[in-house]
Amino acid sequence: MVSRWWILLIGLLSFSIRFHNLTQVLVDGHFYFVDGDCYSRMARAQMVSKAPGTVVHFQQFENWPEGVVSHATAPLDYLIVGLDRVVRMVWPKEGRLAVLGEHSLDIAGALVSPLLGVALCVCVGFWARGLRRSNGDRLLGWWCAPLLLAISPAMVHATVLGRPDHQSLIVFCVGLALIAEQRLLCAPTKIWSVLGGAMWGLSIWVSLFEPLILWGCVCIAGLVLARREWLNPTRLLWGVTLAVCLTIAYMIEGLPFALPNLAFQDTLMRWGASIGELHSLDQLEALGGWLSALCWVAPVALWFCVRSEKDASRRWLLLSAGLLFLTLLLTIWQIRWSPYLALCFVLLTPWILSSIPRQSLVMLVAGLSLWPIAREWDELWFPDAETSEARYLDRSERINARLAALRMRSDEVLPFVAPWWLSPSISYWSGQPAVAGTGHEGIAGILDTARFFLTEDPKEARAILERRKVKLVVAGDPSRAVKNSMDILGKALPRNPLAEQLWGSSVDPAWGLVGEKNITTFRVLDVVPTGVKTESQTPVENAGK
């Protein structure tokens, strides 16, 4: 009974801690998602909500007018839309929260990842509660696994409020799949076979990258460590379930996978360098803040565990340790792998603590090991002045970008140019298609946007606008746009780039852009058709209010 209350408490903790960014996500009754990819996902969910049964392959709202064939898939789209239907039924119709009910799809998008995170924590808790050593003894540190999963900053970021990203669904599916793998090695049943095959199949359906790599490693390690177990009926049922899931995925999606255009290889590398999750891990000290201080003693502890365990438990430890080492290398390569590293570490935590003979000592060691994580949260909740200012500026930028997008709403299709990291959000709020996006499939649009904001030649700018059939230009503070465009193009700072001219009090008629004057936030300018002369701009009063 105590263990069940503990799991319930961990579920509440995991849900509340994933709301730590509430003031950044919910502002004045409007939802602001964590990054640009989230708005692309919500635009897909919007399309599905309007036409149930739709499977979105082609996204016209970015890389206009060519669009992109997206690698995103249907499961998360329909999970958001399904949650939207539930929100509509249960959301209060009266009271202070009633006003948010008008944005039920946004509520569903904001909540989907935290709910997946909580569900994974609860499932891991019940799984860990039943763990046994080879001799039948219960693992005393089982309770630490769901706790660490609930508070690990890497896991929280993957399933945080306002981040409707496929990573949360992948982490959930892979987590359940790995739990099933442990049960199939130690106590195989048909239920675990079906669950394991279904979770691997669904995760690979969602993405052909991280889950496919992890699944391939599990298969190779399983065949090496437990070849006989992989030829029994329960594993056959696992394979059949997996094959059925992948067949359904293929029938619905086809193969939503496209290699990056080699013509943009250099541009993709420079663009990727500006995205945080694609950076390499250059400070190993960060591992303690994600995994707890136990990560520094894990190799030694696992070595003793492998020597003391027998048969199925030993094979599980070897398989998990291999996955842990693999995800560590991948995280050092790209930080985007950090949630999977945290997941693999969490599943090994009960065994890492298993060498401690008494429950009181286990609690003491586990509690002290959480100090690096506590320090990480302290820096997140109580940032220094520089970080606080950066958060304030980021929040102000998103709010003002939304106000600019509202001014762009129209029954007419008005494609626009804006900085690539803001384009999905402006497109989602305005309903207008963007030249740029945040996915590598639309790198051509990102490249054209960078050229546009960095050019000093009106003819080059006009050529881009005409080729892209652009009707509107959204311009804001040029500092980041200029710096990012320079990085993407690999060029030095021009003397007078267009982004800086658009921030001035007026725009030279030679550029063929008219509309709002400088309003200290964002200005929306109309593209004058070729051959029409422009002599002056028409200010839009109170545009920034």
Coordinates of C-alpha atoms in Angstrom, one line a residue:
M1 CA 0.0 0.0 0.0
V2 CA 2.8 2.4 0.9
S3 CA 4.5 1.8 -2.5
R4 CA 1.2 2.6 -4.3
W5 CA 1.0 5.9 -2.4
W6 CA 4.6 6.6 -3.3
I7 CA 3.9 6.1 -7.0
L8 CA 0.8 8.4 -6.8
L9 CA 2.9 11.0 -5.1
I10 CA 5.6 10.7 -7.8
G11 CA 2.9 11.1 -10.5
L12 CA 1.7 14.4 -8.9
L13 CA 5.3 15.6 -8.6
S14 CA 6.1 14.8 -12.2
F15 CA 3.0 16.6 -13.4
S16 CA 3.6 19.7 -11.3
I17 CA 7.3 20.0 -12.1
R18 CA 6.5 19.9 -15.9
F19 CA 4.5 23.1 -15.3
H20 CA 7.6 25.0 -14.2
N21 CA 7.4 27.2 -17.3
L22 CA 3.7 28.1 -17.0
T23 CA 4.4 31.8 -17.0
Q24 CA 6.3 31.5 -20.2
V25 CA 3.7 29.3 -21.9
L26 CA 0.4 30.9 -20.8
V27 CA 0.4 34.7 -21.0
D28 CA -2.8 36.8 -20.9
G29 CA -5.0 33.9 -21.8
H30 CA -2.9 32.8 -24.9
F31 CA -0.6 29.9 -25.3
Y32 CA 3.0 30.3 -26.5
F33 CA 4.7 27.0 -27.3
V34 CA 8.3 26.3 -26.5
D35 CA 9.8 26.3 -30.0
G36 CA 9.0 26.7 -33.7
D37 CA 8.6 23.0 -34.4
C38 CA 5.7 23.0 -31.9
Y39 CA 3.8 25.5 -34.0
S40 CA 4.3 23.3 -37.1
R41 CA 2.9 20.4 -35.2
M42 CA -0.1 22.4 -34.0
A43 CA -0.7 23.5 -37.6
R44 CA -0.9 19.9 -38.6
A45 CA -3.2 19.1 -35.7
Q46 CA -5.4 22.0 -36.8
M47 CA -5.7 20.5 -40.2
V48 CA -6.6 17.1 -38.8
S49 CA -9.1 18.6 -36.4
K50 CA -10.9 20.4 -39.3
A51 CA -10.9 17.2 -41.4
P52 CA -10.8 14.0 -39.3
G53 CA -9.2 11.2 -41.2
T54 CA -6.6 13.4 -42.8
V55 CA -3.0 12.2 -42.8
V56 CA -0.8 15.2 -43.4
H57 CA 2.2 14.4 -45.6
F58 CA 2.6 17.8 -47.4
Q59 CA 3.0 21.0 -45.5
Q60 CA 2.2 24.1 -47.6
F61 CA 2.5 26.5 -44.8
E62 CA 6.3 26.5 -44.8
N63 CA 8.9 26.8 -47.6
W64 CA 6.2 28.6 -49.7
P65 CA 5.3 28.0 -52.5
E66 CA 7.1 24.6 -52.9
G67 CA 6.1 23.4 -49.4
V68 CA 7.7 20.4 -47.8
V69 CA 7.1 16.7 -47.5
S70 CA 7.4 16.4 -43.7
H71 CA 9.0 13.6 -41.7
A72 CA 6.3 14.2 -39.0
T73 CA 3.7 11.4 -38.7
A74 CA 0.1 11.0 -37.8
P75 CA 0.2 9.4 -34.2
L76 CA 1.0 12.6 -32.3
D77 CA -1.4 14.7 -34.6
Y78 CA -4.3 12.4 -33.7
L79 CA -3.2 12.2 -30.0
I80 CA -3.5 16.0 -29.8
V81 CA -6.8 16.1 -31.6
G82 CA -8.2 13.3 -29.4
L83 CA -7.1 15.1 -26.3
D84 CA -8.7 18.3 -27.7
R85 CA -12.0 16.4 -27.9
V86 CA -11.7 15.4 -24.2
V87 CA -10.8 18.9 -23.2
R88 CA -13.9 20.2 -24.9
M89 CA -16.1 17.8 -22.9
V90 CA -14.5 18.4 -19.4
W91 CA -13.3 22.0 -19.5
P92 CA -15.3 24.3 -17.3
K93 CA -17.9 26.4 -19.0
E94 CA -18.1 29.0 -16.3
G95 CA -15.5 30.7 -14.0
R96 CA -12.1 32.1 -14.6
L97 CA -10.9 29.1 -16.7
A98 CA -13.9 29.2 -19.1
V99 CA -12.2 31.8 -21.3
L100 CA -9.4 29.3 -22.1
G101 CA -12.0 26.8 -23.4
E102 CA -12.1 28.7 -26.7
H103 CA -8.5 27.5 -27.2
S104 CA -9.1 23.8 -26.6
L105 CA -6.7 22.7 -29.3
D106 CA -3.9 24.8 -27.8
I107 CA -4.7 23.4 -24.3
A108 CA -4.4 19.9 -25.7
G109 CA -1.1 20.7 -27.4
A110 CA 0.2 22.2 -24.2
L111 CA -0.8 19.3 -22.1
V112 CA -0.1 16.3 -24.3
S113 CA 3.6 16.0 -23.4
P114 CA 3.2 16.5 -19.6
L115 CA 0.6 13.8 -19.6
L116 CA 2.9 11.4 -21.5
G117 CA 5.6 12.2 -19.0
V118 CA 3.4 11.5 -16.0
A119 CA 2.1 8.2 -17.6
L120 CA 5.7 7.1 -18.2
C121 CA 6.7 7.9 -14.5
V122 CA 3.7 5.9 -13.2
C123 CA 4.4 2.9 -15.5
V124 CA 8.1 2.9 -14.5
G125 CA 7.0 3.1 -10.8
F126 CA 4.8 0.0 -11.0
W127 CA 7.5 -1.8 -13.1
A128 CA 10.3 -1.0 -10.6
R129 CA 8.1 -2.0 -7.7
G130 CA 8.1 -5.6 -8.9
L131 CA 11.9 -5.9 -9.6
R132 CA 13.7 -8.8 -8.1
R133 CA 17.3 -10.0 -8.0
S134 CA 18.3 -13.4 -9.2
N135 CA 18.0 -14.8 -5.7
G136 CA 14.4 -13.4 -5.4
D137 CA 15.2 -10.5 -3.1
R138 CA 13.4 -7.2 -3.8
L139 CA 15.6 -4.3 -5.0
L140 CA 15.5 -1.8 -2.2
G141 CA 16.2 1.2 -4.5
W142 CA 13.2 0.6 -6.8
W143 CA 11.5 3.8 -5.6
C144 CA 14.4 6.0 -6.9
A145 CA 13.7 5.1 -10.5
P146 CA 10.3 6.9 -10.9
L147 CA 11.5 9.8 -8.7
L148 CA 14.6 10.3 -10.9
L149 CA 12.4 10.1 -14.0
A150 CA 10.0 12.7 -12.6
I151 CA 12.7 15.3 -11.8
S152 CA 15.5 14.8 -14.3
P153 CA 15.8 18.1 -16.2
A154 CA 16.5 16.2 -19.4
M155 CA 13.3 14.1 -19.1
V156 CA 11.3 17.2 -17.9
H157 CA 12.4 19.2 -21.0
A158 CA 11.3 16.3 -23.3
T159 CA 7.8 16.3 -21.7
V160 CA 7.4 19.9 -20.5
L161 CA 4.3 22.0 -20.7
G162 CA 3.8 23.7 -24.1
R163 CA 6.0 21.4 -26.1
P164 CA 3.9 19.2 -28.4
D165 CA 6.9 17.6 -30.0
H166 CA 7.1 14.0 -31.2
Q167 CA 10.1 13.4 -28.8
S168 CA 7.7 13.1 -25.8
L169 CA 5.7 10.3 -27.6
I170 CA 8.9 8.6 -28.6
V171 CA 10.3 8.7 -25.1
F172 CA 7.0 7.3 -23.7
C173 CA 6.9 4.4 -26.2
V174 CA 10.6 3.5 -25.9
G175 CA 10.3 3.6 -22.1
L176 CA 7.5 1.1 -22.2
A177 CA 9.3 -1.0 -24.8
L178 CA 12.4 -1.3 -22.6
I179 CA 10.3 -2.2 -19.6
A180 CA 8.8 -5.0 -21.7
E181 CA 12.2 -6.1 -22.8
Q182 CA 13.2 -6.7 -19.2
R183 CA 10.1 -8.6 -18.5
L184 CA 10.5 -10.7 -21.6
L185 CA 14.0 -11.7 -20.5
C186 CA 13.1 -12.4 -16.9
A187 CA 9.4 -13.5 -16.9
P188 CA 8.1 -13.6 -20.5
T189 CA 4.3 -13.5 -21.0
K190 CA 2.1 -12.9 -24.0
I191 CA 1.0 -9.5 -22.6
W192 CA 4.5 -8.3 -22.4
S193 CA 5.2 -9.6 -25.9
V194 CA 2.3 -7.7 -27.4
L195 CA 3.1 -4.5 -25.4
G196 CA 6.8 -4.6 -26.3
G197 CA 6.2 -5.2 -30.0
A198 CA 3.4 -2.6 -30.2
M199 CA 5.6 0.1 -28.4
W200 CA 8.6 -0.5 -30.6
G201 CA 6.3 -0.4 -33.7
L202 CA 4.6 2.8 -32.6
S203 CA 7.9 4.5 -31.7
I204 CA 9.4 3.6 -35.1
W205 CA 6.2 4.8 -36.8
V206 CA 6.6 8.2 -35.0
S207 CA 10.3 8.5 -36.1
L208 CA 12.7 6.5 -38.2
F209 CA 15.7 7.9 -36.3
E210 CA 16.2 7.5 -32.6
P211 CA 13.8 4.5 -32.0
L212 CA 15.1 2.6 -35.0
I213 CA 18.7 2.9 -33.7
L214 CA 17.7 1.8 -30.2
W215 CA 15.6 -1.1 -31.4
G216 CA 18.4 -2.3 -33.7
C217 CA 20.8 -2.3 -30.8
V218 CA 18.3 -4.2 -28.6
C219 CA 17.8 -6.8 -31.3
I220 CA 21.6 -7.3 -31.8
A221 CA 22.3 -7.4 -28.1
G222 CA 19.4 -9.8 -27.5
L223 CA 20.5 -12.2 -30.2
V224 CA 24.0 -12.2 -28.8
L225 CA 23.1 -12.5 -25.1
A226 CA 19.9 -14.6 -25.2
R227 CA 19.7 -16.4 -28.5
R228 CA 17.5 -19.2 -27.2
E229 CA 15.0 -16.8 -25.6
W230 CA 14.6 -15.0 -29.0
L231 CA 13.4 -18.2 -30.6
N232 CA 10.5 -18.9 -28.1
P233 CA 6.8 -18.4 -28.9
T234 CA 6.6 -15.2 -26.8
R235 CA 9.3 -13.5 -28.8
L236 CA 7.6 -14.7 -32.0
L237 CA 4.4 -13.0 -30.8
W238 CA 6.6 -9.9 -30.2
G239 CA 7.8 -9.9 -33.8
V240 CA 4.3 -10.5 -35.2
T241 CA 3.0 -7.5 -33.2
L242 CA 5.8 -5.3 -34.3
A243 CA 5.3 -6.4 -38.0
V244 CA 1.6 -5.6 -37.8
C245 CA 2.3 -2.1 -36.4
L246 CA 4.9 -1.3 -39.0
T247 CA 2.5 -2.6 -41.8
I248 CA -0.3 -0.4 -40.5
A249 CA 2.2 2.5 -40.4
Y250 CA 3.3 1.9 -43.9
M251 CA -0.3 1.6 -45.2
I252 CA -1.2 5.0 -43.6
E253 CA 2.1 6.9 -43.9
G254 CA 4.1 5.3 -46.6
L255 CA 7.8 6.1 -45.9
P256 CA 7.9 9.7 -44.5
F257 CA 11.6 9.9 -44.8
A258 CA 13.6 12.1 -47.1
L259 CA 17.3 12.6 -47.0
P260 CA 18.5 16.2 -46.9
N261 CA 19.3 17.8 -50.3
L262 CA 23.0 17.5 -50.8
A263 CA 23.0 20.8 -52.6
F264 CA 22.3 22.5 -49.2
Q265 CA 24.7 20.3 -47.2
D266 CA 27.0 23.2 -46.2
T267 CA 24.0 25.4 -45.4
L268 CA 22.4 22.6 -43.3
M269 CA 25.6 22.3 -41.2
R270 CA 25.8 26.0 -40.6
W271 CA 22.1 26.2 -39.8
G272 CA 22.3 23.2 -37.5
A273 CA 25.0 24.9 -35.5
S274 CA 22.5 27.5 -34.4
I275 CA 20.1 24.9 -32.9
G276 CA 20.8 24.1 -29.3
E277 CA 19.8 20.4 -29.3
L278 CA 22.1 19.7 -32.2
H279 CA 25.1 20.9 -30.3
S280 CA 27.7 18.5 -28.9
L281 CA 28.0 18.0 -25.2
D282 CA 31.3 19.7 -24.3
Q283 CA 30.9 19.6 -20.5
L284 CA 30.5 16.2 -19.0
E285 CA 29.7 17.9 -15.7
A286 CA 26.2 18.4 -17.1
L287 CA 25.6 14.6 -16.8
G288 CA 25.3 14.9 -13.0
G289 CA 22.6 17.6 -13.3
W290 CA 20.6 15.3 -15.6
L291 CA 21.2 11.9 -14.1
S292 CA 22.2 12.6 -10.4
A293 CA 25.6 11.9 -8.9
L294 CA 25.0 8.2 -9.2
C295 CA 26.2 8.4 -12.8
W296 CA 29.8 8.8 -11.6
V297 CA 29.7 5.5 -9.7
A298 CA 27.4 3.6 -12.2
P299 CA 30.2 1.8 -14.1
V300 CA 31.7 0.3 -11.0
A301 CA 28.2 -0.5 -9.4
L302 CA 27.0 -2.2 -12.6
W303 CA 30.2 -4.2 -12.8
F304 CA 29.6 -5.7 -9.4
C305 CA 25.9 -6.2 -10.2
V306 CA 26.7 -8.2 -13.4
R307 CA 29.1 -10.4 -11.4
S308 CA 26.6 -11.1 -8.7
E309 CA 23.5 -11.6 -10.8
K310 CA 22.8 -14.7 -12.9
D311 CA 21.0 -15.8 -16.0
A312 CA 18.2 -13.4 -17.1
S313 CA 19.0 -10.6 -14.7
R314 CA 22.6 -10.6 -15.9
R315 CA 21.5 -10.5 -19.5
W316 CA 19.2 -7.6 -18.8
L317 CA 22.0 -5.7 -17.0
L318 CA 24.4 -6.2 -19.9
L319 CA 21.8 -5.1 -22.5
S320 CA 20.9 -2.0 -20.5
A321 CA 24.5 -1.1 -19.8
G322 CA 25.2 -1.4 -23.5
L323 CA 22.2 1.0 -24.3
L324 CA 23.4 3.3 -21.6
F325 CA 26.9 3.5 -23.1
L326 CA 25.5 4.0 -26.6
T327 CA 23.1 6.8 -25.6
L328 CA 26.0 8.4 -23.7
L329 CA 28.1 8.5 -26.9
L330 CA 25.1 9.8 -28.9
T331 CA 24.4 12.5 -26.3
I332 CA 28.1 13.6 -26.5
W333 CA 27.5 13.9 -30.2
Q334 CA 24.1 15.7 -30.0
I335 CA 22.3 16.8 -26.9
R336 CA 19.0 15.8 -28.4
W337 CA 19.8 12.3 -27.2
S338 CA 19.9 13.3 -23.5
P339 CA 16.3 12.2 -22.7
Y340 CA 17.1 8.7 -24.0
L341 CA 20.3 8.7 -21.9
A342 CA 18.3 9.7 -18.8
L343 CA 15.7 7.0 -19.6
C344 CA 18.3 4.2 -19.9
F345 CA 20.0 5.4 -16.7
V346 CA 16.7 5.5 -14.8
L347 CA 15.9 1.9 -15.6
L348 CA 19.3 0.8 -14.2
T349 CA 19.1 2.9 -11.0
P350 CA 17.5 0.1 -8.8
W351 CA 20.4 -2.1 -9.7
I352 CA 23.0 0.6 -9.1
L353 CA 21.6 1.0 -5.6
S354 CA 21.2 -2.7 -5.0
S355 CA 24.6 -3.3 -3.4
I356 CA 23.5 -1.2 -0.4
P357 CA 22.2 -3.6 2.2
R358 CA 19.8 -1.4 4.2
Q359 CA 16.8 0.7 3.1
S360 CA 17.9 3.7 5.3
L361 CA 21.3 3.7 3.7
V362 CA 19.7 3.5 0.2
M363 CA 17.6 6.5 1.0
L364 CA 20.6 8.4 2.3
V365 CA 22.8 7.7 -0.7
A366 CA 20.0 8.3 -3.2
G367 CA 19.0 11.6 -1.5
L368 CA 22.6 12.9 -1.5
S369 CA 23.0 11.9 -5.1
L370 CA 20.2 14.3 -6.1
W371 CA 22.2 17.3 -5.1
P372 CA 23.4 18.1 -8.7
I373 CA 19.8 17.9 -10.0
A374 CA 18.7 20.2 -7.2
R375 CA 21.4 22.7 -8.2
E376 CA 20.3 22.5 -11.8
W377 CA 16.7 23.3 -10.8
D378 CA 17.9 26.1 -8.5
E379 CA 19.6 27.7 -11.5
L380 CA 16.5 27.2 -13.6
W381 CA 14.1 28.6 -11.1
F382 CA 16.3 31.4 -9.8
P383 CA 18.3 32.5 -12.8
D384 CA 21.0 35.2 -12.8
A385 CA 20.2 38.7 -14.1
E386 CA 21.5 37.9 -17.6
T387 CA 19.3 34.8 -18.0
S388 CA 16.3 36.6 -16.6
E389 CA 16.7 39.4 -19.1
A390 CA 17.1 36.9 -21.9
R391 CA 13.8 35.2 -20.9
Y392 CA 12.0 38.5 -20.7
L393 CA 13.2 39.5 -24.1
D394 CA 12.2 36.1 -25.6
R395 CA 8.8 36.4 -24.0
S396 CA 8.3 39.9 -25.3
E397 CA 9.4 38.9 -28.8
R398 CA 6.9 36.1 -28.9
I399 CA 4.1 38.3 -27.6
N400 CA 4.8 41.0 -30.2
A401 CA 5.2 38.4 -33.0
R402 CA 1.7 37.2 -32.2
L403 CA 0.3 40.8 -32.3
A404 CA 2.0 41.2 -35.7
A405 CA 0.4 37.9 -36.9
L406 CA -3.0 39.1 -35.9
R407 CA -2.6 42.1 -38.1
M408 CA -1.8 39.7 -41.0
R409 CA -5.1 37.7 -40.8
S410 CA -7.1 37.9 -44.0
D411 CA -9.3 35.7 -46.3
E412 CA -6.7 36.4 -48.9
V413 CA -3.5 34.2 -49.1
L414 CA -0.7 36.5 -48.1
P415 CA 2.7 34.6 -48.0
F416 CA 5.3 36.3 -45.9
V417 CA 9.0 36.5 -45.1
A418 CA 10.1 36.5 -41.5
P419 CA 13.1 35.2 -39.5
W420 CA 13.0 31.4 -39.8
W421 CA 12.7 30.7 -36.0
L422 CA 9.5 32.9 -35.8
S423 CA 7.9 31.9 -39.1
P424 CA 6.0 28.8 -37.8
S425 CA 4.5 30.8 -34.9
I426 CA 3.5 33.7 -37.1
S427 CA 2.1 31.3 -39.7
Y428 CA 0.0 29.5 -37.0
W429 CA -1.4 32.7 -35.5
S430 CA -2.0 34.5 -38.8
G431 CA -3.1 31.5 -41.0
Q432 CA -0.7 32.7 -43.7
P433 CA 2.0 30.6 -45.3
A434 CA 5.7 31.3 -44.6
V435 CA 8.8 31.1 -46.8
A436 CA 10.9 29.7 -43.9
G437 CA 10.3 27.1 -41.3
T438 CA 12.2 25.3 -38.6
G439 CA 12.6 21.9 -40.3
H440 CA 15.5 20.8 -42.4
E441 CA 13.1 19.8 -45.2
G442 CA 12.5 23.5 -45.8
I443 CA 16.2 24.6 -45.8
A444 CA 15.8 26.2 -49.2
G445 CA 13.3 28.7 -47.7
I446 CA 15.5 29.3 -44.7
L447 CA 18.4 30.1 -47.0
D448 CA 16.3 32.5 -49.1
T449 CA 15.1 34.2 -45.9
A450 CA 18.7 34.7 -44.7
R451 CA 19.7 36.1 -48.1
F452 CA 16.8 38.5 -48.1
F453 CA 17.6 40.0 -44.7
L454 CA 21.3 40.2 -45.4
T455 CA 21.2 41.6 -48.9
E456 CA 22.2 45.2 -49.8
D457 CA 20.8 44.9 -53.3
P458 CA 17.2 45.8 -54.0
K459 CA 17.2 43.7 -57.2
E460 CA 18.3 40.6 -55.3
A461 CA 15.6 41.1 -52.7
R462 CA 13.0 41.7 -55.4
A463 CA 14.1 38.5 -57.1
I464 CA 13.6 36.5 -53.9
L465 CA 10.2 38.0 -53.3
E466 CA 8.9 37.4 -56.8
R467 CA 10.3 33.8 -57.0
R468 CA 8.7 33.0 -53.6
K469 CA 5.5 34.9 -54.5
V470 CA 5.7 36.9 -51.2
K471 CA 3.0 39.5 -50.3
L472 CA 4.2 40.5 -46.8
V473 CA 7.5 41.1 -45.0
V474 CA 7.7 40.9 -41.2
A475 CA 10.6 42.8 -39.8
G476 CA 11.8 43.2 -36.2
D477 CA 14.9 43.9 -34.2
P478 CA 17.7 43.2 -36.7
S479 CA 20.4 42.1 -34.4
R480 CA 19.6 38.4 -34.2
A481 CA 18.3 38.3 -37.8
V482 CA 21.6 39.7 -39.1
K483 CA 23.8 37.5 -37.0
N484 CA 21.9 34.3 -37.8
S485 CA 21.8 35.1 -41.5
M486 CA 25.6 35.7 -41.5
D487 CA 26.1 32.3 -39.8
I488 CA 23.8 30.5 -42.2
L489 CA 25.4 32.0 -45.3
G490 CA 28.9 32.0 -44.0
K491 CA 29.3 35.7 -44.9
A492 CA 30.9 38.7 -43.2
L493 CA 28.7 41.6 -41.9
P494 CA 27.5 43.7 -44.9
R495 CA 27.8 47.5 -44.5
N496 CA 24.0 48.1 -44.6
P497 CA 21.9 44.9 -44.6
L498 CA 18.2 45.1 -45.4
A499 CA 17.3 43.8 -41.9
E500 CA 18.7 47.0 -40.4
Q501 CA 17.1 49.2 -43.0
L502 CA 13.7 47.7 -42.2
W503 CA 14.2 48.7 -38.6
G504 CA 14.7 52.3 -39.5
S505 CA 12.0 55.0 -39.4
S506 CA 11.4 54.7 -43.1
V507 CA 12.3 52.3 -45.9
D508 CA 13.9 53.4 -49.2
P509 CA 11.2 53.2 -52.0
A510 CA 13.8 51.2 -54.0
W511 CA 13.0 48.1 -52.0
G512 CA 9.3 48.2 -53.0
L513 CA 8.0 47.7 -49.4
V514 CA 5.4 49.9 -47.8
G515 CA 3.3 49.7 -44.7
E516 CA 3.9 50.2 -41.0
K517 CA 6.5 52.6 -39.7
N518 CA 8.9 51.6 -36.9
I519 CA 6.8 50.5 -34.0
T520 CA 9.7 49.2 -31.8
T521 CA 8.5 45.6 -32.0
F522 CA 7.5 44.1 -35.4
R523 CA 6.4 45.9 -38.5
V524 CA 4.4 44.3 -41.3
L525 CA 5.2 45.6 -44.8
D526 CA 3.4 45.0 -48.1
V527 CA 5.3 44.0 -51.2
V528 CA 4.6 46.5 -54.0
P529 CA 4.0 44.8 -57.3
T530 CA 6.7 45.3 -59.9
G531 CA 6.2 48.4 -61.9
V532 CA 4.3 50.3 -59.3
K533 CA 6.2 53.3 -57.9
T534 CA 6.3 53.9 -54.2
E535 CA 6.9 57.4 -52.9
S536 CA 6.0 57.2 -49.2
Q537 CA 4.8 54.8 -46.6
T538 CA 1.4 54.8 -44.9
P539 CA 1.8 54.4 -41.2
V540 CA -0.5 52.1 -39.3
E541 CA -1.6 53.8 -36.1
N542 CA -1.4 51.9 -32.8
A543 CA -0.1 48.8 -34.7
G544 CA 2.0 47.7 -31.7
K545 CA -0.9 47.9 -29.2

